[in-house]
Amino acid sequence: MTRDFGAAVTGSPDDPHEQARAAREQPLLLHSMAVFRELFETLFRCRDVAVVVEVGVESGQVSALYADLGATVHCVEPAPGDELRAVLDGDPRLNLVEGPSPAVLPDLPVADLYILDGDHNYAVVRDELAWIMANAPDAVVVLHDVLWPCGRRDSYYQPSPVAPRDAHPATTDGPTVWHDELTPAGFVGDGAYTVAERAGGPRNGVLTAVEDALDEAGDWRFQIVPAVFGFGVLARAGAPGTDAVFDALRPYTSSRLLAAMENNRIALYTRVLQLQYEAAARTEDATRLTETVNAQQQEIARLTSDLDRSRTENAARSRELQRLRDAPPAPPPAPDQELGAAVSNLGRALSARIRKTPESRP
């Protein structure tokens, strides 16, 4: 019997934990382009890709993937960190381009493949697509985050380069699957980005930007692989390899299974975010309660010490009072010697005066 399980990791009766082991050994990539390696391999098979322009660089891991597939890669990142800079500098196939997109696109070679995973808002994506469609009409364009949460809601990396007139009112709260309102327990930017307060409407979201670009261009095709926030592929009808690309991607773009799994994934993901937020809030409450208890215990200890000292002082006073009560009466104080002498002298003087008085009469 022939058994073909495709790419599934099944294990065996002797090794029933192989799938679990493979799951825990791979990185937890909740929203990374690295999970799309198979799709990029498909794109490279369907048409020649010599130059890639990658807008929005993660850790450099995905940049190296494009290079491994045979392309020269220009990595556009407006503010690369030291770690990313070291990774890109260490690979001669990767060329760091410091600056915002789409402003830097005219300075780069025209690419065969553009990866747009930078600022996920209508204004930036719309300008990027306008430049690519006008200047690289034979290129394939891959856009990340064309589904929830950025498909119909702008996000703005901070500090945002988007002009105020092109941005919607934004907040630090984030969306969740479980209701339509934003919440601090949702998919928040933690200071890295803000999101539009309202979803939908004109000029709002990555997918809306793609749709408006398609309406204006007319002869471009677009499909979505409904996985990991949406993998969108855009190419001009009649350009080299376009038909082959979309034919090869059809099993992914038409997969209801993938769509159902993505909806389940974002539901679970946002539930975890909510639980993490609530756990952090409880931890903060517990920390504050602990601090309050510690302060009260210190105050109780201080009051107890004061009480013990007062009891000691009162006991000493009580013993002194009892000693005074138990002592014999004190003898009357001796008259003052000088006063006594004065009284004696006065008595003698009066006696002498009395004796002389009869003799002095006539």
mmCIF file of N, CA and C in Angstrom, residues 290-336:
data_model
loop_
_atom_site.group_PDB
_atom_site.id
_atom_site.type_symbol
_atom_site.label_atom_id
_atom_site.label_comp_id
_atom_site.label_asym_id
_atom_site.label_seq_id
_atom_site.Cartn_x
_atom_site.Cartn_y
_atom_site.Cartn_z
ATOM 1 N N THR A 290 0.000 43.851 47.671
ATOM 2 C CA THR A 290 1.168 43.457 48.462
ATOM 3 C C THR A 290 1.881 44.677 49.030
ATOM 4 N N GLU A 291 2.026 45.716 48.209
ATOM 5 C CA GLU A 291 2.665 46.938 48.691
ATOM 6 C C GLU A 291 1.846 47.575 49.808
ATOM 7 N N THR A 292 0.506 47.555 49.657
ATOM 8 C CA THR A 292 -0.355 48.115 50.698
ATOM 9 C C THR A 292 -0.228 47.319 51.989
ATOM 10 N N VAL A 293 -0.262 45.993 51.863
ATOM 11 C CA VAL A 293 -0.123 45.135 53.041
ATOM 12 C C VAL A 293 1.220 45.363 53.721
ATOM 13 N N ASN A 294 2.294 45.450 52.920
ATOM 14 C CA ASN A 294 3.617 45.688 53.505
ATOM 15 C C ASN A 294 3.669 47.020 54.241
ATOM 16 N N ALA A 295 3.075 48.069 53.627
ATOM 17 C CA ALA A 295 3.064 49.380 54.289
ATOM 18 C C ALA A 295 2.264 49.326 55.578
ATOM 19 N N GLN A 296 1.119 48.621 55.543
ATOM 20 C CA GLN A 296 0.312 48.514 56.757
ATOM 21 C C GLN A 296 1.029 47.705 57.828
ATOM 22 N N GLN A 297 1.734 46.659 57.417
ATOM 23 C CA GLN A 297 2.494 45.878 58.396
ATOM 24 C C GLN A 297 3.601 46.711 59.031
ATOM 25 N N GLN A 298 4.259 47.542 58.217
ATOM 26 C CA GLN A 298 5.291 48.422 58.770
ATOM 27 C C GLN A 298 4.683 49.427 59.744
ATOM 28 N N GLU A 299 3.484 49.954 59.411
ATOM 29 C CA GLU A 299 2.821 50.897 60.308
ATOM 30 C C GLU A 299 2.396 50.205 61.599
ATOM 31 N N ILE A 300 1.890 48.976 61.475
ATOM 32 C CA ILE A 300 1.519 48.208 62.672
ATOM 33 C C ILE A 300 2.743 47.954 63.538
ATOM 34 N N ALA A 301 3.861 47.605 62.904
ATOM 35 C CA ALA A 301 5.091 47.369 63.663
ATOM 36 C C ALA A 301 5.533 48.646 64.379
ATOM 37 N N ARG A 302 5.413 49.801 63.698
ATOM 38 C CA ARG A 302 5.806 51.070 64.339
ATOM 39 C C ARG A 302 4.890 51.384 65.514
ATOM 40 N N LEU A 303 3.569 51.214 65.314
ATOM 41 C CA LEU A 303 2.629 51.480 66.403
ATOM 42 C C LEU A 303 2.831 50.510 67.566
ATOM 43 N N THR A 304 3.115 49.240 67.245
ATOM 44 C CA THR A 304 3.378 48.260 68.302
ATOM 45 C C THR A 304 4.611 48.654 69.108
ATOM 46 N N SER A 305 5.654 49.126 68.397
ATOM 47 C CA SER A 305 6.858 49.572 69.091
ATOM 48 C C SER A 305 6.558 50.768 69.990
ATOM 49 N N ASP A 306 5.764 51.725 69.474
ATOM 50 C CA ASP A 306 5.388 52.889 70.290
ATOM 51 C C ASP A 306 4.582 52.448 71.506
ATOM 52 N N LEU A 307 3.675 51.487 71.307
ATOM 53 C CA LEU A 307 2.855 50.998 72.410
ATOM 54 C C LEU A 307 3.719 50.311 73.462
ATOM 55 N N ASP A 308 4.667 49.481 73.017
ATOM 56 C CA ASP A 308 5.559 48.812 73.967
ATOM 57 C C ASP A 308 6.376 49.837 74.767
ATOM 58 N N ARG A 309 6.855 50.884 74.078
ATOM 59 C CA ARG A 309 7.630 51.911 74.776
ATOM 60 C C ARG A 309 6.765 52.666 75.784
ATOM 61 N N SER A 310 5.523 52.972 75.418
ATOM 62 C CA SER A 310 4.614 53.660 76.337
ATOM 63 C C SER A 310 4.296 52.784 77.536
ATOM 64 N N ARG A 311 4.095 51.490 77.289
ATOM 65 C CA ARG A 311 3.826 50.574 78.414
ATOM 66 C C ARG A 311 5.012 50.521 79.359
ATOM 67 N N THR A 312 6.215 50.496 78.819
ATOM 68 C CA THR A 312 7.414 50.458 79.654
ATOM 69 C C THR A 312 7.513 51.734 80.497
ATOM 70 N N GLU A 313 7.272 52.892 79.839
ATOM 71 C CA GLU A 313 7.341 54.155 80.584
ATOM 72 C C GLU A 313 6.261 54.229 81.656
ATOM 73 N N ASN A 314 5.034 53.779 81.350
ATOM 74 C CA ASN A 314 3.944 53.801 82.330
ATOM 75 C C ASN A 314 4.246 52.875 83.501
ATOM 76 N N ALA A 315 4.833 51.708 83.177
ATOM 77 C CA ALA A 315 5.180 50.783 84.267
ATOM 78 C C ALA A 315 6.211 51.410 85.198
ATOM 79 N N ALA A 316 7.199 52.121 84.609
ATOM 80 C CA ALA A 316 8.216 52.785 85.439
ATOM 81 C C ALA A 316 7.582 53.867 86.301
ATOM 82 N N ARG A 317 6.644 54.622 85.754
ATOM 83 C CA ARG A 317 5.971 55.665 86.547
ATOM 84 C C ARG A 317 5.122 55.054 87.656
ATOM 85 N N SER A 318 4.457 53.919 87.314
ATOM 86 C CA SER A 318 3.635 53.257 88.338
ATOM 87 C C SER A 318 4.494 52.765 89.501
ATOM 88 N N ARG A 319 5.660 52.204 89.184
ATOM 89 C CA ARG A 319 6.550 51.729 90.267
ATOM 90 C C ARG A 319 7.037 52.899 91.125
ATOM 91 N N GLU A 320 7.339 54.027 90.489
ATOM 92 C CA GLU A 320 7.799 55.194 91.239
ATOM 93 C C GLU A 320 6.704 55.724 92.151
ATOM 94 N N LEU A 321 5.454 55.744 91.620
ATOM 95 C CA LEU A 321 4.331 56.208 92.433
ATOM 96 C C LEU A 321 4.097 55.293 93.627
ATOM 97 N N GLN A 322 4.177 53.980 93.363
ATOM 98 C CA GLN A 322 3.979 53.034 94.462
ATOM 99 C C GLN A 322 5.079 53.166 95.508
ATOM 100 N N ARG A 323 6.296 53.418 95.037
ATOM 101 C CA ARG A 323 7.392 53.593 95.995
ATOM 102 C C ARG A 323 7.143 54.800 96.883
ATOM 103 N N LEU A 324 6.649 55.866 96.283
ATOM 104 C CA LEU A 324 6.364 57.068 97.071
ATOM 105 C C LEU A 324 5.247 56.821 98.066
ATOM 106 N N ARG A 325 4.253 56.019 97.636
ATOM 107 C CA ARG A 325 3.153 55.717 98.554
ATOM 108 C C ARG A 325 3.622 54.857 99.729
ATOM 109 N N ASP A 326 4.515 53.944 99.453
ATOM 110 C CA ASP A 326 4.978 53.022 100.500
ATOM 111 C C ASP A 326 6.036 53.631 101.411
ATOM 112 N N ALA A 327 6.623 54.776 101.108
ATOM 113 C CA ALA A 327 7.693 55.382 101.930
ATOM 114 C C ALA A 327 7.101 55.957 103.225
ATOM 115 N N PRO A 328 7.831 55.900 104.466
ATOM 116 C CA PRO A 328 7.343 56.492 105.732
ATOM 117 C C PRO A 328 7.194 58.005 105.589
ATOM 118 N N PRO A 329 6.273 58.599 106.454
ATOM 119 C CA PRO A 329 6.069 60.052 106.362
ATOM 120 C C PRO A 329 7.355 60.797 106.667
ATOM 121 N N ALA A 330 7.581 61.805 106.028
ATOM 122 C CA ALA A 330 8.797 62.607 106.246
ATOM 123 C C ALA A 330 8.621 63.475 107.495
ATOM 124 N N PRO A 331 9.644 63.637 108.332
ATOM 125 C CA PRO A 331 9.570 64.527 109.531
ATOM 126 C C PRO A 331 9.305 65.957 109.091
ATOM 127 N N PRO A 332 8.627 66.712 110.048
ATOM 128 C CA PRO A 332 8.357 68.102 109.674
ATOM 129 C C PRO A 332 9.653 68.835 109.436
ATOM 130 N N PRO A 333 9.649 69.713 108.585
ATOM 131 C CA PRO A 333 10.907 70.416 108.278
ATOM 132 C C PRO A 333 11.354 71.270 109.472
ATOM 133 N N ALA A 334 12.639 71.268 109.764
ATOM 134 C CA ALA A 334 13.204 72.087 110.863
ATOM 135 C C ALA A 334 13.014 73.553 110.527
ATOM 136 N N PRO A 335 12.658 74.353 111.593
ATOM 137 C CA PRO A 335 12.505 75.786 111.327
ATOM 138 C C PRO A 335 13.808 76.383 110.842
ATOM 139 N N ASP A 336 13.646 77.338 110.114
ATOM 140 C CA ASP A 336 14.833 78.001 109.593
ATOM 141 C C ASP A 336 15.606 78.668 110.716
#
